[in-house]
Amino acid sequence: MTVLEDVPPVAHACAVPVGDEQLWEMTAGYLAEGIAAGERVLYFDDGRSGSLLQRLEDDRVAYRSAMRTGQFAIVPSSVTRALLSSSAGELIAAVDAVVTESLEQGYGSVRLMGDGSHGLAHDGGAMMIDYESRLDTVLGPRPGKMLCAYDRGRYPEDVLHKLREVHRHEVVAPSIYDDSLLRITGPAPSTVRVAGEIDHSNRPRIRRVLDAALDEALRSHSSSSEITLDLSSLRFLDVAGAVSLVHAAEEFPSTHTLVLTGARPGVQRLLDRCGAPFARQLRVEPRTPVDPWVPPVAGEAGAASGDAASDDAASDVTGPDDAAAAS
C-alpha cells in the first residue's frame, strides 16, 4: 500500500482518521477539492451530514452554490443505509449508475465519499470488504473518484485491517497534536489551526505550539511578523483558555502580532470578555459569512424536480446552518 499525505491522483483510496475532527477535516477537504474542480460531488450520509456542512462552512467553501446547481448533493441516510444493507454487487451497480448519470449530465468526473459505518451493523463489515475489493473495476476505467474513510472510533481493528488490505493507497493527514477532543494542524507557515474543544486537559498544548511558532518566526528572516491562530473549527473554549490566549499575545515582542481568525460568535464573545480588545499584540479578525443560502427556484437544477438526493440535501442544509449561526 502507498501511504500519501495528500489526496492522491488515483480513483480509489482509503483513510483511517483517529477521531471526528480529522474525519471531517479530510472529508470536507476532499469534497471541496471536487467542487473547486467542477466535478459532480456526492456525499452518502448516515445522519451526520451536519458536521460535514459545518466544516465546509469553517473552511469557507461555497457549498451552497454547488447545491443549488446540483453539482454537490447529499444522499439521504435512508438511501445510504439501504445500499449498505444490500449486496456488494448491488452497491457496485449503484456507483456505476451514479458515474454514468453524472457523465450524461455533462460533468467530466464524479467524486464520491460517505459514511459506511451502517455496514458494520448489517453484517459486521463483510459486504463492505467484498464491495471495496471490487470497486476498482468501476472506478478504474471511468472518470470517478472515491475516498473511503474508516474512523477508528467506529470500526474494529480486525475490520480496519481487512479494509486497508483491499486498498492500494491510503491517505494520511498529519497533525501537530490530536487527542480526539482537540486537533491542531499547521496548514501554512506561521499559521496554526485548531478544531474541537480547548479545556484544562489540552490547554497547555496551545501555548506550547504558539511559543514554538513565535520562536521559529523570530529565528527566520523570511517569516511573517504575524502568527495566525485559526479558530474557525473551535467549538468550545473555556475561560482559562481565552485568558491564556490573551496573555500569550501580551508576551509577544513588539515586532510580532498574534492574529486570531474565524472565531465563532460564542468564542468571540468570550475572548472579548477576557480582554482581547485591549491586548496590543493581539488582533482578532471576525468571522464573515460566505455563500449565503438562497432557496432554489422551482425548475432549477437541485430544486424540487425529481432529484431526491438534492431535495433532501437542500433540507439538510437549513439545520446545520441554523446551528452554526447559534454556536
Short mmCIF file of C-alpha atoms in Angstrom, two decimals:
data_model
loop_
_atom_site.label_atom_id
_atom_site.label_comp_id
_atom_site.label_asym_id
_atom_site.label_seq_id
_atom_site.Cartn_x
_atom_site.Cartn_y
_atom_site.Cartn_z
CA MET A 1 0.00 0.00 0.00
CA THR A 2 1.16 3.53 -0.81
CA VAL A 3 0.77 5.98 2.10
CA LEU A 4 0.34 9.61 1.00
CA GLU A 5 -0.06 12.85 2.94
CA ASP A 6 -2.20 14.45 0.24
CA VAL A 7 -5.20 13.11 -1.65
CA PRO A 8 -3.57 11.13 -4.47
CA PRO A 9 -4.49 11.48 -8.15
CA VAL A 10 -5.96 7.98 -8.09
CA ALA A 11 -9.51 6.75 -8.39
CA HIS A 12 -9.75 4.84 -5.13
CA ALA A 13 -8.04 5.36 -1.78
CA CYS A 14 -8.81 4.98 1.92
CA ALA A 15 -8.18 6.99 5.08
CA VAL A 16 -8.29 5.98 8.76
CA PRO A 17 -8.93 9.11 10.88
CA VAL A 18 -8.14 8.88 14.58
CA GLY A 19 -11.17 10.97 15.58
CA ASP A 20 -14.07 13.08 14.36
CA GLU A 21 -12.06 16.27 13.89
CA GLN A 22 -9.68 14.56 11.48
CA LEU A 23 -12.59 12.77 9.79
CA TRP A 24 -14.43 15.99 8.95
CA GLU A 25 -11.22 17.80 8.04
CA MET A 26 -10.39 15.12 5.47
CA THR A 27 -13.97 14.70 4.23
CA ALA A 28 -14.58 18.42 3.75
CA GLY A 29 -11.19 18.88 2.11
CA TYR A 30 -11.76 16.04 -0.33
CA LEU A 31 -15.24 17.17 -1.34
CA ALA A 32 -14.20 20.83 -1.55
CA GLU A 33 -11.44 19.88 -3.98
CA GLY A 34 -14.04 18.24 -6.21
CA ILE A 35 -16.36 21.25 -6.04
CA ALA A 36 -13.50 23.58 -6.99
CA ALA A 37 -12.56 21.30 -9.90
CA GLY A 38 -16.10 21.37 -11.31
CA GLU A 39 -16.72 17.68 -10.63
CA ARG A 40 -20.05 16.16 -9.63
CA VAL A 41 -19.76 15.62 -5.88
CA LEU A 42 -21.91 13.26 -3.81
CA TYR A 43 -21.78 12.52 -0.09
CA PHE A 44 -23.63 9.44 1.18
CA ASP A 45 -24.98 10.48 4.58
CA ASP A 46 -25.73 8.31 7.59
CA GLY A 47 -27.12 11.01 9.86
CA ARG A 48 -24.01 13.14 10.43
CA SER A 49 -24.03 15.49 7.44
CA GLY A 50 -24.48 18.47 9.79
CA SER A 51 -20.87 18.05 10.93
CA LEU A 52 -19.71 17.95 7.32
CA LEU A 53 -21.59 21.11 6.38
CA GLN A 54 -20.24 22.88 9.46
CA ARG A 55 -16.67 22.00 8.47
CA LEU A 56 -17.29 23.18 4.90
CA GLU A 57 -18.58 26.43 6.40
CA ASP A 58 -15.47 26.68 8.58
CA ASP A 59 -13.28 26.11 5.51
CA ARG A 60 -15.02 28.91 3.60
CA VAL A 61 -16.28 26.54 0.91
CA ALA A 62 -19.12 27.86 -1.27
CA TYR A 63 -21.03 24.60 -0.98
CA ARG A 64 -24.49 26.19 -1.08
CA SER A 65 -23.95 27.46 -4.61
CA ALA A 66 -22.88 23.97 -5.64
CA MET A 67 -26.01 22.51 -4.03
CA ARG A 68 -28.24 25.00 -5.83
CA THR A 69 -26.88 23.92 -9.21
CA GLY A 70 -26.96 20.23 -8.32
CA GLN A 71 -23.18 19.87 -8.58
CA PHE A 72 -22.99 18.88 -4.91
CA ALA A 73 -25.64 16.72 -3.26
CA ILE A 74 -26.07 14.78 -0.05
CA VAL A 75 -27.66 11.37 -0.48
CA PRO A 76 -30.23 10.84 2.33
CA SER A 77 -29.33 8.47 5.14
CA SER A 78 -32.28 6.20 4.30
CA VAL A 79 -30.82 5.61 0.83
CA THR A 80 -27.30 5.14 2.21
CA ARG A 81 -28.44 2.57 4.77
CA ALA A 82 -30.50 0.69 2.18
CA LEU A 83 -27.44 0.45 -0.08
CA LEU A 84 -25.25 -0.72 2.80
CA SER A 85 -27.83 -3.40 3.63
CA SER A 86 -27.79 -4.74 0.07
CA SER A 87 -25.20 -6.91 -1.66
CA ALA A 88 -21.77 -5.86 -2.90
CA GLY A 89 -22.98 -6.34 -6.47
CA GLU A 90 -25.94 -4.01 -5.96
CA LEU A 91 -23.72 -1.37 -4.37
CA ILE A 92 -21.22 -1.60 -7.24
CA ALA A 93 -24.10 -1.20 -9.71
CA ALA A 94 -25.32 1.89 -7.83
CA VAL A 95 -21.87 3.51 -8.02
CA ASP A 96 -21.67 2.67 -11.73
CA ALA A 97 -25.10 4.26 -12.27
CA VAL A 98 -24.03 7.44 -10.44
CA VAL A 99 -20.94 7.77 -12.63
CA THR A 100 -22.98 7.19 -15.79
CA GLU A 101 -25.65 9.71 -14.77
CA SER A 102 -23.05 12.35 -13.89
CA LEU A 103 -21.29 11.97 -17.23
CA GLU A 104 -24.63 12.23 -19.04
CA GLN A 105 -25.29 15.49 -17.19
CA GLY A 106 -22.09 16.93 -18.64
CA TYR A 107 -19.67 16.51 -15.75
CA GLY A 108 -16.16 15.41 -16.64
CA SER A 109 -15.77 13.42 -13.43
CA VAL A 110 -17.62 12.43 -10.27
CA ARG A 111 -16.27 12.40 -6.73
CA LEU A 112 -17.86 10.24 -4.03
CA MET A 113 -17.48 9.91 -0.30
CA GLY A 114 -19.74 8.85 2.53
CA ASP A 115 -20.35 7.26 5.90
CA GLY A 116 -20.32 3.48 5.59
CA SER A 117 -20.46 2.60 9.28
CA HIS A 118 -24.01 1.22 8.94
CA GLY A 119 -22.44 -1.68 7.08
CA LEU A 120 -20.98 -2.86 10.38
CA ALA A 121 -24.45 -3.26 11.85
CA HIS A 122 -25.62 -5.10 8.74
CA ASP A 123 -23.10 -7.94 8.66
CA GLY A 124 -20.04 -6.86 10.61
CA GLY A 125 -18.50 -5.27 7.54
CA ALA A 126 -18.23 -8.41 5.38
CA MET A 127 -20.20 -6.92 2.49
CA MET A 128 -18.17 -3.71 2.64
CA ILE A 129 -14.90 -5.62 2.36
CA ASP A 130 -16.24 -7.51 -0.67
CA TYR A 131 -17.51 -4.27 -2.23
CA GLU A 132 -14.23 -2.41 -1.65
CA SER A 133 -12.23 -5.24 -3.21
CA ARG A 134 -14.31 -4.89 -6.40
CA LEU A 135 -14.72 -1.11 -6.59
CA ASP A 136 -11.68 -0.56 -8.81
CA THR A 137 -13.47 -2.42 -11.60
CA VAL A 138 -15.89 0.53 -11.81
CA LEU A 139 -13.70 3.49 -10.89
CA GLY A 140 -10.51 2.30 -12.59
CA PRO A 141 -11.61 2.63 -16.24
CA ARG A 142 -14.06 5.50 -15.67
CA PRO A 143 -13.69 9.15 -14.55
CA GLY A 144 -14.78 8.58 -10.97
CA LYS A 145 -13.03 9.02 -7.62
CA MET A 146 -13.76 7.79 -4.11
CA LEU A 147 -12.05 8.29 -0.77
CA CYS A 148 -13.22 5.73 1.79
CA ALA A 149 -12.89 6.94 5.39
CA TYR A 150 -12.97 4.47 8.28
CA ASP A 151 -12.67 6.21 11.62
CA ARG A 152 -11.13 4.26 14.46
CA GLY A 153 -13.94 5.13 16.84
CA ARG A 154 -16.44 3.05 14.85
CA TYR A 155 -14.50 0.31 13.08
CA PRO A 156 -12.95 -2.63 14.97
CA GLU A 157 -9.24 -3.21 14.35
CA ASP A 158 -9.76 -6.53 12.56
CA VAL A 159 -12.22 -4.94 10.12
CA LEU A 160 -9.90 -1.96 9.61
CA HIS A 161 -7.05 -4.32 8.79
CA LYS A 162 -9.10 -6.11 6.12
CA LEU A 163 -10.40 -2.86 4.63
CA ARG A 164 -6.88 -1.48 4.40
CA GLU A 165 -5.71 -4.63 2.66
CA VAL A 166 -8.13 -4.12 -0.25
CA HIS A 167 -6.91 -0.56 -0.91
CA ARG A 168 -3.69 0.15 -2.77
CA HIS A 169 -3.47 3.71 -1.46
CA GLU A 170 -4.02 5.24 1.98
CA VAL A 171 -4.21 8.97 2.64
CA VAL A 172 -2.99 10.41 5.95
CA ALA A 173 -3.43 13.92 7.33
CA PRO A 174 -0.57 14.86 9.68
CA SER A 175 -1.22 16.95 12.76
CA ILE A 176 0.81 18.75 15.38
CA TYR A 177 -1.43 17.27 18.08
CA ASP A 178 -4.63 15.21 18.14
CA ASP A 179 -6.24 13.75 21.26
CA SER A 180 -9.65 13.25 19.54
CA LEU A 181 -11.01 16.20 21.55
CA LEU A 182 -8.67 18.82 20.10
CA ARG A 183 -6.82 18.66 16.79
CA ILE A 184 -4.00 21.10 15.98
CA THR A 185 -2.59 21.41 12.47
CA GLY A 186 -0.15 23.69 10.71
CA PRO A 187 -1.74 24.37 7.30
CA ALA A 188 0.74 27.10 6.33
CA PRO A 189 3.92 28.80 7.61
CA SER A 190 3.30 30.88 10.75
CA THR A 191 -0.27 29.52 10.84
CA VAL A 192 -1.83 27.13 13.36
CA ARG A 193 -5.37 25.80 13.13
CA VAL A 194 -7.36 24.26 15.96
CA ALA A 195 -10.50 22.13 15.74
CA GLY A 196 -12.65 20.74 18.54
CA GLU A 197 -12.53 21.82 22.18
CA ILE A 198 -9.95 23.51 24.39
CA ASP A 199 -10.18 22.74 28.10
CA HIS A 200 -7.87 22.00 31.04
CA SER A 201 -6.70 18.71 29.53
CA ASN A 202 -5.13 20.19 26.41
CA ARG A 203 -4.84 23.93 27.11
CA PRO A 204 -1.04 23.84 27.65
CA ARG A 205 -0.59 22.37 24.17
CA ILE A 206 -1.89 25.55 22.55
CA ARG A 207 0.58 27.70 24.42
CA ARG A 208 3.49 25.42 23.52
CA VAL A 209 2.53 25.43 19.84
CA LEU A 210 2.25 29.24 19.78
CA ASP A 211 5.59 29.60 21.55
CA ALA A 212 7.20 27.28 19.01
CA ALA A 213 5.68 29.19 16.08
CA LEU A 214 6.89 32.50 17.50
CA ASP A 215 10.37 31.12 18.14
CA GLU A 216 10.59 29.89 14.55
CA ALA A 217 9.42 33.26 13.22
CA LEU A 218 12.00 35.12 15.29
CA ARG A 219 14.80 32.90 14.01
CA SER A 220 13.85 33.27 10.35
CA HIS A 221 14.48 36.37 8.26
CA SER A 222 11.73 35.44 5.81
CA SER A 223 8.93 34.53 8.25
CA SER A 224 5.87 36.69 8.72
CA SER A 225 5.66 39.08 11.64
CA GLU A 226 2.18 37.66 12.30
CA ILE A 227 1.40 34.33 13.94
CA THR A 228 -2.10 33.28 12.90
CA LEU A 229 -4.28 31.03 15.05
CA ASP A 230 -7.29 29.88 13.03
CA LEU A 231 -10.24 29.27 15.37
CA SER A 232 -12.80 28.51 12.63
CA SER A 233 -13.42 24.95 13.81
CA LEU A 234 -13.09 25.58 17.55
CA ARG A 235 -16.42 24.61 19.13
CA PHE A 236 -15.57 25.26 22.77
CA LEU A 237 -13.07 27.41 24.64
CA ASP A 238 -13.07 27.70 28.43
CA VAL A 239 -12.37 30.95 30.27
CA ALA A 240 -8.86 29.91 31.28
CA GLY A 241 -8.11 29.09 27.66
CA ALA A 242 -9.30 32.50 26.48
CA VAL A 243 -7.22 34.23 29.15
CA SER A 244 -4.21 32.15 28.13
CA LEU A 245 -4.50 33.31 24.52
CA VAL A 246 -4.68 36.95 25.59
CA HIS A 247 -1.67 36.52 27.90
CA ALA A 248 0.27 34.77 25.14
CA ALA A 249 -0.27 37.76 22.85
CA GLU A 250 0.75 40.20 25.58
CA GLU A 251 4.09 38.38 25.83
CA PHE A 252 4.80 38.73 22.11
CA PRO A 253 7.64 41.12 21.21
CA SER A 254 6.60 44.45 19.70
CA THR A 255 7.74 43.22 16.29
CA HIS A 256 5.17 40.41 16.13
CA THR A 257 1.40 40.05 16.41
CA LEU A 258 -0.88 37.15 17.30
CA VAL A 259 -3.83 37.09 14.90
CA LEU A 260 -6.96 35.12 15.84
CA THR A 261 -9.21 34.39 12.86
CA GLY A 262 -12.57 32.77 12.18
CA ALA A 263 -13.87 32.59 15.75
CA ARG A 264 -17.49 31.51 16.11
CA PRO A 265 -19.78 34.00 17.89
CA GLY A 266 -19.61 32.31 21.31
CA VAL A 267 -15.82 32.07 21.23
CA GLN A 268 -15.61 35.67 20.02
CA ARG A 269 -17.73 36.92 22.92
CA LEU A 270 -15.60 35.05 25.44
CA LEU A 271 -12.38 36.49 24.01
CA ASP A 272 -13.86 39.99 24.23
CA ARG A 273 -14.80 39.47 27.88
CA CYS A 274 -11.31 38.20 28.67
CA GLY A 275 -9.56 41.32 27.41
CA ALA A 276 -8.75 40.55 23.77
CA PRO A 277 -9.69 44.06 22.52
CA PHE A 278 -7.11 45.62 24.87
CA ALA A 279 -4.08 43.41 24.13
CA ARG A 280 -1.65 45.41 21.98
CA GLN A 281 -0.03 42.46 20.24
CA LEU A 282 -3.35 40.73 19.55
CA ARG A 283 -5.65 41.23 16.58
CA VAL A 284 -8.97 39.41 16.32
CA GLU A 285 -10.41 39.14 12.82
CA PRO A 286 -14.18 38.48 12.89
CA ARG A 287 -15.81 35.54 11.17
CA THR A 288 -17.56 36.65 7.98
CA PRO A 289 -20.38 34.82 6.19
CA VAL A 290 -19.70 33.05 2.92
CA ASP A 291 -22.06 31.89 0.20
CA PRO A 292 -25.40 32.60 1.99
CA TRP A 293 -28.19 30.10 1.43
CA VAL A 294 -30.83 31.10 -1.12
CA PRO A 295 -33.77 28.70 -1.59
CA PRO A 296 -33.64 27.17 -5.09
CA VAL A 297 -36.18 28.32 -7.66
CA ALA A 298 -38.54 25.60 -8.87
CA GLY A 299 -37.21 24.11 -12.07
CA GLU A 300 -33.55 24.86 -11.36
CA ALA A 301 -31.05 22.04 -11.01
CA GLY A 302 -31.11 20.87 -7.42
CA ALA A 303 -34.63 22.23 -6.84
CA ALA A 304 -37.64 20.01 -6.26
CA SER A 305 -37.51 18.46 -9.74
CA GLY A 306 -37.30 14.75 -9.10
CA ASP A 307 -33.73 14.64 -7.77
CA ALA A 308 -34.37 13.04 -4.38
CA ALA A 309 -30.76 13.32 -3.24
CA SER A 310 -30.65 17.04 -3.97
CA ASP A 311 -34.04 17.62 -2.38
CA ASP A 312 -33.02 16.01 0.89
CA ALA A 313 -29.62 17.64 0.72
CA ALA A 314 -31.23 21.05 0.50
CA SER A 315 -33.38 20.32 3.53
CA ASP A 316 -30.31 19.09 5.41
CA VAL A 317 -28.62 22.46 4.94
CA THR A 318 -31.07 24.50 6.98
CA GLY A 319 -30.48 22.67 10.26
CA PRO A 320 -26.68 22.84 10.25
CA ASP A 321 -26.70 26.47 9.12
CA ASP A 322 -29.00 27.45 11.94
CA ALA A 323 -26.83 25.54 14.39
CA ALA A 324 -23.68 27.20 13.06
CA ALA A 325 -25.18 30.64 13.49
CA ALA A 326 -26.08 29.90 17.10
CA SER A 327 -22.75 28.35 18.10
#
